[in-house]
Amino acid sequence: MSSLPCNTTNVDTPVVNVTEPRNVVRAFMVLGFFALCSLSSFAVDHRYIYFSAYLWFGFIYGMSLQYGRFCMASAIRDLFAVGVPRMAVGIMIAVVLFSLVSAYVTVAGKSTFHASPIGLYSVVGGLIFGIGMVYTGGCASGSLYKTGEGSMAALCVVLSLSFTQVFLVDAGGWLNHLVPATWAASALEKGLPAAVTPSDGWYDQFLAGYVWNLSATTVGELLGFKNPIAAAFIGNSLVNAIIPAIIILAAIYFNWYRKGYLRGKEAAYRGFRTELAGYWSMITASKRTAIAGLVLGVAAGLHMWVIQGLQQRLGIANAGELLAAMGHTAGLSIQDTVFDPGYFYITTQEAQGAAWVMQKLGYNVMDSIFFGLDNGVPNPLLNPVLWMSVSLIGGASVMALLNNEFQFKVPSLEIAFWAIFGGILMGIGARIGMGCNIGAFFATVTNGDPSGWLFGLGMTVGGLIGVKFFNWWIERKMAKEMAALDDF
Amino acid sequence: MAVKFEKMGEGSYMLDIQGYVCPHPQMYTKKGLEKLKQGDTLEVVFDNPSSGESIAAMCQANGDQILSQEKETGKSTMRWQIRKG
């Protein structure tokens, strides 16, 4: 054990942590593996560069997430559970920066973003997802980066939410009877291919009979801006992302940070000036989180630019066309498409991976709209978005190794239970909400889509419910531990 | 693997939460500190790296003092001494 001093006045006090030589070697091995995948696939066919673009952005996301401990679950949970605003602040920084880069990318005509329909489903999905992520201890992206740290509990979460989505989108039988008749009728009116059996499967009817009937828009469009620069920078970025982020940060400051900041400063209090200094102090309190937020925000915007540029260069609108041109037609949807959002996204590609496994075991998922009509189930090795998720784990591993934080950890039964149970809730929430903390919140609010705030609202309330439960659970366990001591 | 809360001496306690992932370590630490008297010390042993930042920020916000931070070589196990403020 090495004793390391700590200055408690600054939580970012650098702790002397020299990377162990063997961890440097391991980090380079991981990096080398992904470089080899990238280069060798390019040597086979230059069009694999499309896959590599996803791969390297995933790698950057993984490194940033691990470096800043970036996790939406932590943002909501730590705020309500232990009064720590660090992560919520970091996420708002990332939201502001991503929205500015997105606005620039949109104006340049390189955006791959499509707004989601606006409806109550986002709140419901976010609520279920929010409860789940408190139980698991990590959001969808957080669980991926923690898997990269060697946490098998986080891997349980990823597997649980992936397989849950597969069963959920394909479930029919008695669940069909719970679908409102209007949804069922509306789904049938869409004239969908018989292969996706729109009358069988509650999720098919939820999508085709309800979600597709809702309208999608961005704030830039909603405010009627004719000038694309005004629509992107004022409507989408300023109104939908920056102003709400500033207001949320102010609420966090007054509720969770101000008291601690003003402690001992009573004599030097100078009204608004002191409050403003406190607000800024909160934003810069955790440099690691702020830096991670900055890198994530910029990288997520550039990601859209690069994917759109590659699509134009390769003459495609979706990776399905690329796979077909390369001779890989297995697993494409009826429309010859595969899931290809063109930006940072989690959950759907993991669901595709799980669906591929289930298909190999004889379970047919291609009769669902989610897989059969929209996203397909390509071989995981030929799924560019899944390359992003795998390399995200790799990037997180590299950063964890360089910080001497990588450790292979098998969860106890208790932790495994929470990981699987919470993962199931996250899978249900992600499918009802049409995405997770990244796809339904981070990527949407930053691109002018107000539906992201609905998901965020649900996720926050869900997080609060999860924290209330865990408070009770931990209080109960601590009381048992302390019962043996006379002091309490 | 279960949570352990032990008395080490007068006004000195130890909370072992190894094996627990977020949010358990920071929530157990909060609950533990709430039970102590001002000036008491709590040694927290945990191995979930991301909980470290939350515990540190929580201590700073509440006026608790982190006296020392130790990290086990080759592992992510951390041992922090915290004095209740």
Coordinates of C-alpha atoms in Angstrom, one line a residue:
Chain A
M1 CA 0.0 0.0 0.0
S2 CA 1.3 3.4 -0.8
S3 CA 0.1 6.3 1.3
L4 CA -1.0 9.3 -0.7
P5 CA -1.8 12.6 0.8
C6 CA -5.0 14.4 0.0
N7 CA -5.9 18.1 0.1
T8 CA -9.6 18.1 0.9
T9 CA -10.1 21.7 -0.3
N10 CA -10.0 20.5 -3.9
V11 CA -11.5 17.2 -4.9
D12 CA -9.4 17.4 -8.1
T13 CA -6.1 17.3 -6.3
P14 CA -3.9 15.2 -8.5
V15 CA -3.0 12.0 -6.8
V16 CA 0.5 10.8 -7.8
N17 CA -0.5 7.8 -9.8
V18 CA 2.3 6.6 -12.1
T19 CA 1.0 4.0 -14.6
E20 CA 2.4 0.6 -13.9
P21 CA 4.6 -0.7 -16.8
R22 CA 2.5 -3.8 -17.3
N23 CA -0.6 -1.6 -17.7
V24 CA 1.1 0.5 -20.3
V25 CA 1.8 -2.6 -22.3
R26 CA -1.8 -3.8 -21.9
A27 CA -3.1 -0.4 -22.9
F28 CA -1.0 -0.5 -26.1
M29 CA -2.2 -4.1 -26.8
V30 CA -5.8 -3.0 -26.6
L31 CA -5.0 0.0 -28.8
G32 CA -3.1 -2.2 -31.2
F33 CA -6.0 -4.6 -31.5
F34 CA -8.4 -1.9 -32.6
A35 CA -5.7 -0.4 -34.9
L36 CA -5.2 -3.9 -36.5
C37 CA -9.0 -4.3 -36.9
S38 CA -9.2 -1.0 -38.6
L39 CA -6.2 -1.4 -40.9
S40 CA -6.7 -5.0 -41.8
S41 CA -10.4 -4.4 -42.7
F42 CA -9.4 -1.4 -44.8
A43 CA -6.8 -3.6 -46.6
V44 CA -9.6 -6.1 -47.4
D45 CA -12.0 -3.5 -48.7
H46 CA -11.5 0.3 -48.4
R47 CA -15.3 0.7 -47.7
Y48 CA -14.7 -0.7 -44.2
I49 CA -13.5 2.8 -43.4
Y50 CA -17.2 3.5 -42.7
F51 CA -16.9 0.9 -39.9
S52 CA -13.6 2.3 -38.7
A53 CA -15.2 5.8 -38.4
Y54 CA -17.7 4.4 -35.9
L55 CA -14.9 2.4 -34.2
W56 CA -12.6 5.3 -33.5
F57 CA -15.4 7.6 -32.4
G58 CA -16.4 4.8 -30.0
F59 CA -12.9 4.6 -28.8
I60 CA -12.8 8.3 -28.1
Y61 CA -16.2 8.1 -26.3
G62 CA -14.9 5.2 -24.2
M63 CA -11.7 7.1 -23.1
S64 CA -13.7 10.3 -22.3
L65 CA -16.4 8.5 -20.4
Q66 CA -13.9 6.6 -18.3
Y67 CA -11.7 9.7 -17.7
G68 CA -14.6 11.8 -16.6
R69 CA -16.5 8.9 -14.9
F70 CA -19.2 10.2 -17.2
C71 CA -22.5 8.6 -16.4
M72 CA -26.1 9.9 -16.6
A73 CA -27.1 7.6 -13.7
S74 CA -24.4 9.2 -11.6
A75 CA -25.6 12.7 -12.6
I76 CA -29.2 12.1 -11.3
R77 CA -28.5 9.6 -8.6
D78 CA -25.6 11.5 -6.9
L79 CA -27.6 14.7 -6.9
F80 CA -30.5 13.2 -5.1
A81 CA -28.7 10.5 -3.1
V82 CA -25.6 12.3 -1.8
G83 CA -26.0 15.9 -2.9
V84 CA -23.1 15.8 -5.4
P85 CA -23.7 17.9 -8.5
R86 CA -20.4 17.2 -10.3
M87 CA -21.7 14.8 -13.0
A88 CA -24.9 16.7 -13.6
V89 CA -22.8 19.8 -14.3
G90 CA -20.5 17.9 -16.6
I91 CA -23.4 16.6 -18.6
M92 CA -24.8 20.1 -19.0
I93 CA -21.4 21.3 -20.2
A94 CA -21.4 18.5 -22.8
V95 CA -25.0 19.4 -23.8
V96 CA -24.0 23.0 -24.5
L97 CA -20.9 22.1 -26.5
F98 CA -22.5 19.3 -28.4
S99 CA -25.4 21.6 -29.3
L100 CA -23.0 24.2 -30.7
V101 CA -21.1 21.7 -32.8
S102 CA -24.3 20.1 -33.9
A103 CA -25.7 23.5 -35.0
Y104 CA -22.5 24.1 -37.1
V105 CA -22.7 20.6 -38.6
T106 CA -26.4 21.1 -39.4
V107 CA -25.7 24.5 -41.1
A108 CA -22.9 22.8 -43.1
G109 CA -25.5 20.2 -44.3
K110 CA -23.6 17.3 -42.7
S111 CA -26.1 16.4 -40.0
T112 CA -27.3 12.8 -39.8
F113 CA -29.9 13.6 -37.1
H114 CA -33.6 12.9 -37.4
A115 CA -36.0 14.3 -34.7
S116 CA -38.1 11.8 -32.8
P117 CA -41.9 12.0 -32.5
I118 CA -43.0 14.1 -29.5
G119 CA -45.3 12.2 -27.1
L120 CA -45.9 10.9 -23.6
Y121 CA -44.1 7.7 -24.5
S122 CA -40.7 9.5 -24.0
V123 CA -41.6 10.4 -20.4
V124 CA -42.8 6.8 -19.6
G125 CA -39.7 5.2 -21.3
G126 CA -37.4 7.7 -19.5
L127 CA -39.1 6.9 -16.1
I128 CA -38.6 3.2 -16.4
F129 CA -35.1 3.6 -17.7
G130 CA -34.3 6.1 -14.9
I131 CA -35.4 3.6 -12.2
G132 CA -33.4 0.8 -13.8
M133 CA -30.2 2.8 -14.1
V134 CA -30.1 3.7 -10.4
Y135 CA -30.5 0.0 -9.6
T136 CA -27.7 -1.0 -12.0
G137 CA -25.4 1.8 -11.0
G138 CA -24.8 2.9 -14.6
C139 CA -26.7 4.3 -17.6
A140 CA -26.3 2.6 -21.0
S141 CA -23.1 4.3 -21.9
G142 CA -21.9 4.2 -18.3
S143 CA -22.3 0.4 -18.2
L144 CA -20.3 0.1 -21.3
Y145 CA -17.4 2.1 -20.0
K146 CA -17.5 0.3 -16.7
T147 CA -17.3 -3.0 -18.6
G148 CA -14.1 -1.6 -20.0
E149 CA -12.9 -1.2 -16.4
G150 CA -13.3 -4.9 -15.9
S151 CA -16.7 -4.8 -14.1
M152 CA -18.6 -8.0 -14.9
A153 CA -21.6 -6.4 -13.1
A154 CA -21.6 -3.7 -15.8
L155 CA -21.4 -6.5 -18.4
C156 CA -24.5 -8.1 -16.8
V157 CA -26.3 -4.8 -17.3
V158 CA -25.4 -4.6 -20.9
L159 CA -26.4 -8.2 -21.6
S160 CA -29.6 -7.8 -19.6
L161 CA -30.8 -4.7 -21.3
S162 CA -29.8 -6.1 -24.7
F163 CA -31.8 -9.4 -24.4
T164 CA -34.7 -7.7 -22.7
Q165 CA -35.1 -5.5 -25.8
V166 CA -35.2 -8.5 -28.1
F167 CA -37.9 -10.2 -26.1
L168 CA -39.8 -7.0 -25.7
V169 CA -40.0 -6.0 -29.3
D170 CA -41.0 -9.4 -30.4
A171 CA -43.5 -10.2 -27.6
G172 CA -47.0 -11.0 -28.7
G173 CA -49.6 -13.4 -27.3
W174 CA -51.5 -12.1 -24.3
L175 CA -49.7 -8.8 -24.6
N176 CA -51.6 -8.2 -27.9
H177 CA -54.8 -7.9 -25.8
L178 CA -53.4 -5.0 -23.8
V179 CA -52.9 -2.9 -27.0
P180 CA -55.6 -0.2 -27.4
A181 CA -57.9 -1.1 -30.3
T182 CA -57.1 2.3 -31.9
W183 CA -53.4 1.4 -32.1
A184 CA -54.1 -2.0 -33.6
A185 CA -56.4 -0.5 -36.2
S186 CA -54.0 2.3 -37.0
A187 CA -51.1 -0.2 -37.4
L188 CA -53.1 -2.3 -39.8
E189 CA -54.0 0.8 -41.9
K190 CA -50.3 1.4 -42.5
G191 CA -50.2 -1.3 -45.1
L192 CA -47.0 -2.9 -43.7
P193 CA -45.5 -5.9 -45.3
A194 CA -47.1 -9.2 -44.1
A195 CA -43.6 -10.5 -43.1
V196 CA -43.6 -8.2 -40.1
T197 CA -47.0 -9.3 -38.9
P198 CA -48.2 -5.9 -37.7
S199 CA -51.2 -7.4 -36.0
D200 CA -49.1 -9.7 -33.8
G201 CA -46.7 -8.1 -31.3
W202 CA -47.5 -5.3 -28.9
Y203 CA -44.4 -3.3 -29.9
D204 CA -45.3 -3.4 -33.6
Q205 CA -48.7 -1.9 -32.8
F206 CA -47.2 0.6 -30.3
L207 CA -44.8 1.8 -33.1
A208 CA -47.1 1.7 -36.2
G209 CA -50.3 2.5 -34.4
Y210 CA -49.1 5.2 -31.9
V211 CA -45.6 6.5 -32.3
W212 CA -45.7 6.9 -36.1
N213 CA -48.9 9.0 -35.8
L214 CA -47.1 11.6 -33.7
S215 CA -45.3 14.5 -35.3
A216 CA -41.6 15.1 -35.0
T217 CA -39.9 18.5 -35.2
T218 CA -37.0 20.6 -34.0
V219 CA -37.3 23.9 -32.1
G220 CA -35.7 25.6 -35.0
E221 CA -38.6 24.5 -37.2
L222 CA -41.2 25.1 -34.5
L223 CA -40.1 28.7 -34.1
G224 CA -40.5 29.2 -37.9
F225 CA -36.9 30.3 -38.7
K226 CA -36.4 30.5 -42.4
N227 CA -32.7 31.2 -42.1
P228 CA -31.0 27.8 -41.5
I229 CA -28.3 29.5 -39.4
A230 CA -30.8 31.0 -37.1
A231 CA -32.8 27.8 -37.0
A232 CA -29.7 25.8 -36.0
F233 CA -27.9 28.2 -33.7
I234 CA -30.9 30.1 -32.1
G235 CA -33.7 27.6 -32.3
N236 CA -31.9 24.3 -31.8
S237 CA -28.8 25.2 -29.9
L238 CA -29.7 28.3 -27.8
V239 CA -33.4 27.7 -27.1
N240 CA -33.5 24.0 -26.9
A241 CA -30.1 23.3 -25.3
I242 CA -28.1 26.2 -23.9
I243 CA -30.9 28.1 -22.1
P244 CA -32.4 25.0 -20.5
A245 CA -28.8 23.9 -19.5
I246 CA -28.1 27.3 -17.9
I247 CA -31.5 27.1 -16.0
I248 CA -30.8 23.6 -14.9
L249 CA -27.3 24.6 -13.7
A250 CA -28.8 27.5 -11.8
A251 CA -31.3 25.1 -10.1
I252 CA -28.4 22.7 -9.2
Y253 CA -26.4 25.6 -7.9
F254 CA -29.1 26.9 -5.6
N255 CA -30.3 23.5 -4.4
W256 CA -27.0 21.6 -4.0
Y257 CA -23.9 23.7 -4.4
R258 CA -24.5 27.2 -3.0
K259 CA -24.6 26.3 0.7
G260 CA -21.3 24.5 0.6
Y261 CA -19.7 27.2 -1.5
L262 CA -20.8 30.1 0.8
R263 CA -19.7 28.3 4.0
G264 CA -17.0 30.4 5.6
K265 CA -17.5 33.2 3.0
E266 CA -20.2 35.1 5.0
A267 CA -18.0 38.1 5.6
A268 CA -16.9 38.4 2.0
Y269 CA -20.4 38.0 0.5
R270 CA -20.9 40.6 -2.2
G271 CA -24.4 39.7 -3.6
F272 CA -24.7 38.8 -7.2
R273 CA -21.0 38.9 -7.8
T274 CA -20.4 36.2 -5.2
E275 CA -23.3 34.1 -6.5
L276 CA -21.8 34.3 -10.0
A277 CA -18.4 33.3 -8.7
G278 CA -20.1 30.3 -7.0
Y279 CA -21.9 29.4 -10.2
W280 CA -18.6 29.4 -12.1
S281 CA -16.8 27.5 -9.3
M282 CA -19.5 24.8 -9.6
I283 CA -18.9 24.5 -13.3
T284 CA -15.1 24.2 -12.9
A285 CA -15.2 22.2 -9.6
S286 CA -14.4 18.9 -11.3
K287 CA -11.9 19.5 -14.1
R288 CA -11.9 15.8 -15.2
T289 CA -15.7 15.9 -15.7
A290 CA -15.6 19.2 -17.4
I291 CA -12.8 18.1 -19.8
A292 CA -14.7 14.9 -20.6
G293 CA -17.8 16.9 -21.2
L294 CA -15.9 19.1 -23.6
V295 CA -14.3 16.2 -25.5
L296 CA -17.6 14.3 -25.7
G297 CA -19.5 17.3 -26.9
V298 CA -17.1 18.1 -29.7
A299 CA -16.5 14.5 -30.7
A300 CA -20.2 13.7 -30.9
G301 CA -20.7 16.7 -33.2
L302 CA -17.8 15.7 -35.4
H303 CA -19.0 12.2 -35.5
M304 CA -22.1 13.3 -37.4
W305 CA -19.9 15.3 -39.8
V306 CA -17.6 12.4 -40.6
I307 CA -20.4 9.8 -41.1
Q308 CA -22.3 12.1 -43.3
G309 CA -19.2 12.9 -45.3
L310 CA -18.4 9.2 -45.7
Q311 CA -22.0 8.5 -46.8
Q312 CA -21.7 11.2 -49.5
R313 CA -18.3 9.8 -50.6
L314 CA -19.5 6.2 -50.7
G315 CA -22.9 7.2 -52.3
I316 CA -25.0 5.6 -49.6
A317 CA -27.7 6.8 -47.1
N318 CA -27.5 3.8 -44.8
A319 CA -24.9 1.1 -44.0
G320 CA -27.3 -1.5 -45.3
E321 CA -26.6 -0.3 -48.8
L322 CA -22.9 -0.6 -48.1
L323 CA -23.2 -4.1 -46.8
A324 CA -25.3 -5.2 -49.8
A325 CA -22.7 -3.7 -52.2
M326 CA -20.0 -5.6 -50.3
G327 CA -22.0 -8.8 -50.7
H328 CA -23.3 -9.1 -47.2
T329 CA -27.0 -9.3 -47.5
A330 CA -27.8 -11.6 -44.5
G331 CA -29.5 -9.8 -41.7
L332 CA -30.6 -6.8 -43.7
S333 CA -34.1 -5.5 -43.1
I334 CA -36.9 -5.8 -45.6
Q335 CA -35.9 -2.3 -46.8
D336 CA -32.3 -3.4 -47.1
T337 CA -31.3 -1.2 -44.2
V338 CA -29.5 -1.8 -40.9
F339 CA -29.4 0.4 -37.8
D340 CA -27.1 3.3 -38.7
P341 CA -27.9 6.5 -36.7
G342 CA -24.8 8.4 -37.9
Y343 CA -24.1 9.7 -34.3
F344 CA -23.4 8.5 -30.8
Y345 CA -26.0 5.9 -29.9
I346 CA -26.3 3.0 -27.5
T347 CA -28.8 0.2 -26.9
T348 CA -30.2 -0.6 -30.4
Q349 CA -26.9 -2.1 -31.7
E350 CA -26.6 -4.1 -28.5
A351 CA -30.2 -5.4 -29.1
Q352 CA -29.1 -6.4 -32.6
G353 CA -26.2 -8.3 -31.2
A354 CA -28.5 -10.1 -28.8
A355 CA -31.1 -10.7 -31.6
W356 CA -28.4 -12.3 -33.7
V357 CA -27.6 -14.7 -30.9
M358 CA -31.3 -15.5 -30.5
Q359 CA -31.7 -16.1 -34.2
K360 CA -28.8 -18.6 -34.1
L361 CA -30.8 -20.3 -31.3
G362 CA -33.8 -20.5 -33.6
Y363 CA -35.8 -17.5 -32.3
N364 CA -37.3 -15.5 -35.2
V365 CA -37.1 -11.7 -34.6
M366 CA -37.4 -10.6 -38.2
D367 CA -41.2 -10.6 -38.0
S368 CA -41.0 -7.5 -35.9
I369 CA -41.0 -3.9 -37.2
F370 CA -38.0 -3.0 -35.0
F371 CA -35.7 -5.7 -36.5
G372 CA -37.5 -6.9 -39.7
L373 CA -38.5 -3.5 -41.1
D374 CA -36.1 -1.0 -39.6
N375 CA -32.9 -2.1 -38.1
G376 CA -32.1 -5.6 -39.4
V377 CA -30.0 -8.2 -37.6
P378 CA -26.6 -8.2 -39.2
N379 CA -23.7 -10.4 -38.1
P380 CA -22.1 -8.6 -35.2
L381 CA -18.8 -8.5 -37.1
L382 CA -20.6 -6.6 -39.9
N383 CA -22.5 -4.2 -37.7
P384 CA -20.7 -0.8 -37.8
V385 CA -22.6 0.6 -34.9
L386 CA -21.8 -2.4 -32.8
W387 CA -18.1 -1.7 -33.7
M388 CA -18.6 1.6 -31.9
S389 CA -19.9 -0.1 -28.7
V390 CA -17.1 -2.6 -28.6
S391 CA -14.4 0.0 -29.2
L392 CA -16.1 2.2 -26.5
I393 CA -15.3 -0.6 -24.1
G394 CA -11.8 -0.8 -25.5
G395 CA -11.2 2.9 -25.2
A396 CA -12.5 2.8 -21.6
S397 CA -10.1 -0.2 -20.9
V398 CA -7.1 1.8 -22.2
M399 CA -8.0 4.8 -20.0
A400 CA -8.6 2.5 -17.0
L401 CA -5.3 0.7 -17.5
L402 CA -3.4 4.0 -17.8
N403 CA -5.0 5.1 -14.5
N404 CA -4.2 1.8 -12.9
E405 CA -8.0 1.3 -12.4
F406 CA -8.6 -1.8 -14.6
Q407 CA -9.6 -4.7 -12.4
F408 CA -11.5 -7.8 -13.5
K409 CA -14.3 -8.0 -10.9
V410 CA -16.9 -10.7 -10.6
P411 CA -20.1 -9.4 -8.9
S412 CA -21.6 -10.8 -5.7
L413 CA -25.1 -12.3 -6.0
E414 CA -26.6 -9.1 -4.6
I415 CA -24.9 -6.9 -7.2
A416 CA -25.6 -9.3 -10.0
F417 CA -29.3 -9.3 -9.1
W418 CA -29.4 -5.5 -9.2
A419 CA -27.5 -5.4 -12.5
I420 CA -29.8 -7.9 -14.2
F421 CA -33.1 -6.5 -12.7
G422 CA -32.1 -2.9 -13.4
G423 CA -30.9 -3.9 -16.9
I424 CA -34.3 -5.4 -17.6
L425 CA -35.9 -2.1 -16.6
M426 CA -33.4 -0.2 -18.7
G427 CA -34.2 -2.4 -21.7
I428 CA -37.9 -1.9 -21.3
G429 CA -37.4 1.9 -20.8
A430 CA -35.1 2.2 -23.8
R431 CA -37.5 0.6 -26.2
I432 CA -40.6 2.4 -25.0
G433 CA -38.6 5.7 -24.9
M434 CA -37.1 4.9 -28.4
G435 CA -33.5 5.2 -27.0
C436 CA -31.5 5.5 -23.9
N437 CA -29.7 8.4 -22.1
I438 CA -27.6 8.9 -25.2
G439 CA -30.0 8.4 -28.2
A440 CA -33.2 9.6 -26.5
F441 CA -31.6 12.4 -24.4
F442 CA -28.1 13.5 -25.2
A443 CA -28.2 13.3 -29.0
T444 CA -31.8 14.7 -29.1
V445 CA -31.7 17.8 -26.8
T446 CA -28.5 18.9 -28.5
N447 CA -30.0 18.7 -32.0
G448 CA -33.0 20.8 -31.3
D449 CA -35.4 17.9 -30.6
P450 CA -37.6 18.8 -27.6
S451 CA -38.6 15.1 -27.2
G452 CA -35.2 14.6 -25.5
W453 CA -36.3 16.8 -22.6
L454 CA -39.4 14.7 -22.1
F455 CA -37.2 11.6 -21.9
G456 CA -34.9 13.5 -19.5
L457 CA -37.8 14.5 -17.3
G458 CA -38.9 10.9 -17.1
M459 CA -35.4 9.7 -16.4
T460 CA -35.0 12.3 -13.6
V461 CA -38.2 11.3 -11.9
G462 CA -37.3 7.6 -12.4
G463 CA -33.9 8.3 -10.9
L464 CA -35.5 10.0 -7.9
I465 CA -37.8 7.0 -7.3
G466 CA -34.8 4.6 -7.6
V467 CA -32.8 6.7 -5.1
K468 CA -35.8 6.7 -2.6
F469 CA -35.8 3.0 -2.7
F470 CA -32.1 2.6 -2.4
N471 CA -32.1 5.0 0.6
W472 CA -34.5 2.7 2.3
W473 CA -32.6 -0.4 1.3
I474 CA -29.2 0.9 2.5
E475 CA -30.6 2.5 5.7
R476 CA -32.0 -1.0 6.5
K477 CA -28.7 -2.8 5.8
M478 CA -26.6 -0.2 7.8
A479 CA -29.0 -0.5 10.7
K480 CA -28.3 -4.2 10.8
E481 CA -24.6 -3.7 10.6
M482 CA -24.7 -1.1 13.4
A483 CA -27.0 -3.0 15.6
A484 CA -24.0 -4.9 17.1
L485 CA -22.3 -1.7 18.2
D486 CA -23.3 0.1 21.4
D487 CA -22.4 3.6 20.0
F488 CA -25.5 4.1 17.8
Chain B
M1 CA -19.1 -10.1 -0.1
A2 CA -21.1 -8.1 2.3
V3 CA -20.9 -4.6 3.7
K4 CA -18.9 -4.4 7.0
F5 CA -19.1 -1.6 9.5
E6 CA -16.8 -2.1 12.5
K7 CA -15.5 -0.1 15.4
M8 CA -11.7 0.2 15.3
G9 CA -11.2 2.3 18.4
E10 CA -12.7 5.2 20.3
G11 CA -14.3 7.4 17.7
S12 CA -12.8 5.4 14.9
Y13 CA -14.8 3.2 12.5
M14 CA -14.2 1.2 9.4
L15 CA -16.7 0.7 6.5
D16 CA -15.7 -2.0 4.0
I17 CA -17.7 -1.9 0.8
Q18 CA -15.4 -3.8 -1.5
G19 CA -17.2 -5.5 -4.3
Y20 CA -20.0 -2.9 -4.4
V21 CA -20.5 -0.7 -7.5
C22 CA -22.3 2.6 -7.8
P23 CA -24.4 3.8 -6.1
H24 CA -23.7 1.6 -3.1
P25 CA -20.2 2.9 -2.0
Q26 CA -21.2 6.6 -1.9
M27 CA -24.6 5.9 -0.3
Y28 CA -23.1 3.6 2.4
T29 CA -20.4 6.2 3.1
K30 CA -23.0 9.0 3.4
K31 CA -25.1 6.8 5.8
G32 CA -22.1 5.9 7.8
L33 CA -20.9 9.5 8.2
E34 CA -24.4 10.6 9.2
K35 CA -24.2 8.2 12.2
L36 CA -20.9 9.5 13.5
K37 CA -20.2 12.4 15.9
Q38 CA -18.2 15.4 14.8
G39 CA -14.5 14.6 14.9
D40 CA -15.0 10.8 14.6
T41 CA -13.1 9.1 11.8
L42 CA -14.3 6.6 9.2
E43 CA -12.0 4.4 7.2
V44 CA -13.8 3.6 3.9
V45 CA -12.5 0.7 1.9
F46 CA -13.9 0.4 -1.6
D47 CA -12.9 -0.7 -5.1
N48 CA -15.2 1.1 -7.4
P49 CA -13.1 3.9 -9.0
S50 CA -16.0 6.1 -10.0
S51 CA -17.3 6.3 -6.4
G52 CA -14.1 8.0 -5.4
E53 CA -15.0 11.3 -7.0
S54 CA -18.5 11.2 -5.6
I55 CA -17.3 10.5 -2.1
A56 CA -14.7 13.3 -2.3
A57 CA -17.2 15.8 -3.6
M58 CA -19.7 14.8 -1.0
C59 CA -17.1 15.3 1.8
Q60 CA -16.2 18.7 0.4
A61 CA -19.8 19.8 0.3
N62 CA -20.6 18.5 3.8
G63 CA -17.4 19.9 5.4
D64 CA -16.0 16.4 6.2
Q65 CA -12.2 16.1 5.8
I66 CA -10.4 13.4 3.9
L67 CA -7.3 12.8 5.9
S68 CA -5.6 10.3 3.6
Q69 CA -6.2 8.3 0.5
E70 CA -4.4 5.0 -0.2
K71 CA -4.5 2.9 -3.3
E72 CA -3.5 -0.7 -3.3
T73 CA -0.8 -1.3 -5.9
G74 CA -2.0 -3.4 -8.8
K75 CA -5.6 -3.2 -7.7
S76 CA -8.4 -0.6 -7.7
T77 CA -8.9 -1.0 -3.9
M78 CA -8.9 2.3 -2.1
R79 CA -8.7 3.1 1.6
W80 CA -9.8 6.5 2.6
Q81 CA -9.7 8.1 6.1
I82 CA -12.4 10.6 6.6
R83 CA -13.0 12.9 9.6
K84 CA -16.6 13.9 10.2
G85 CA -16.8 17.7 10.1

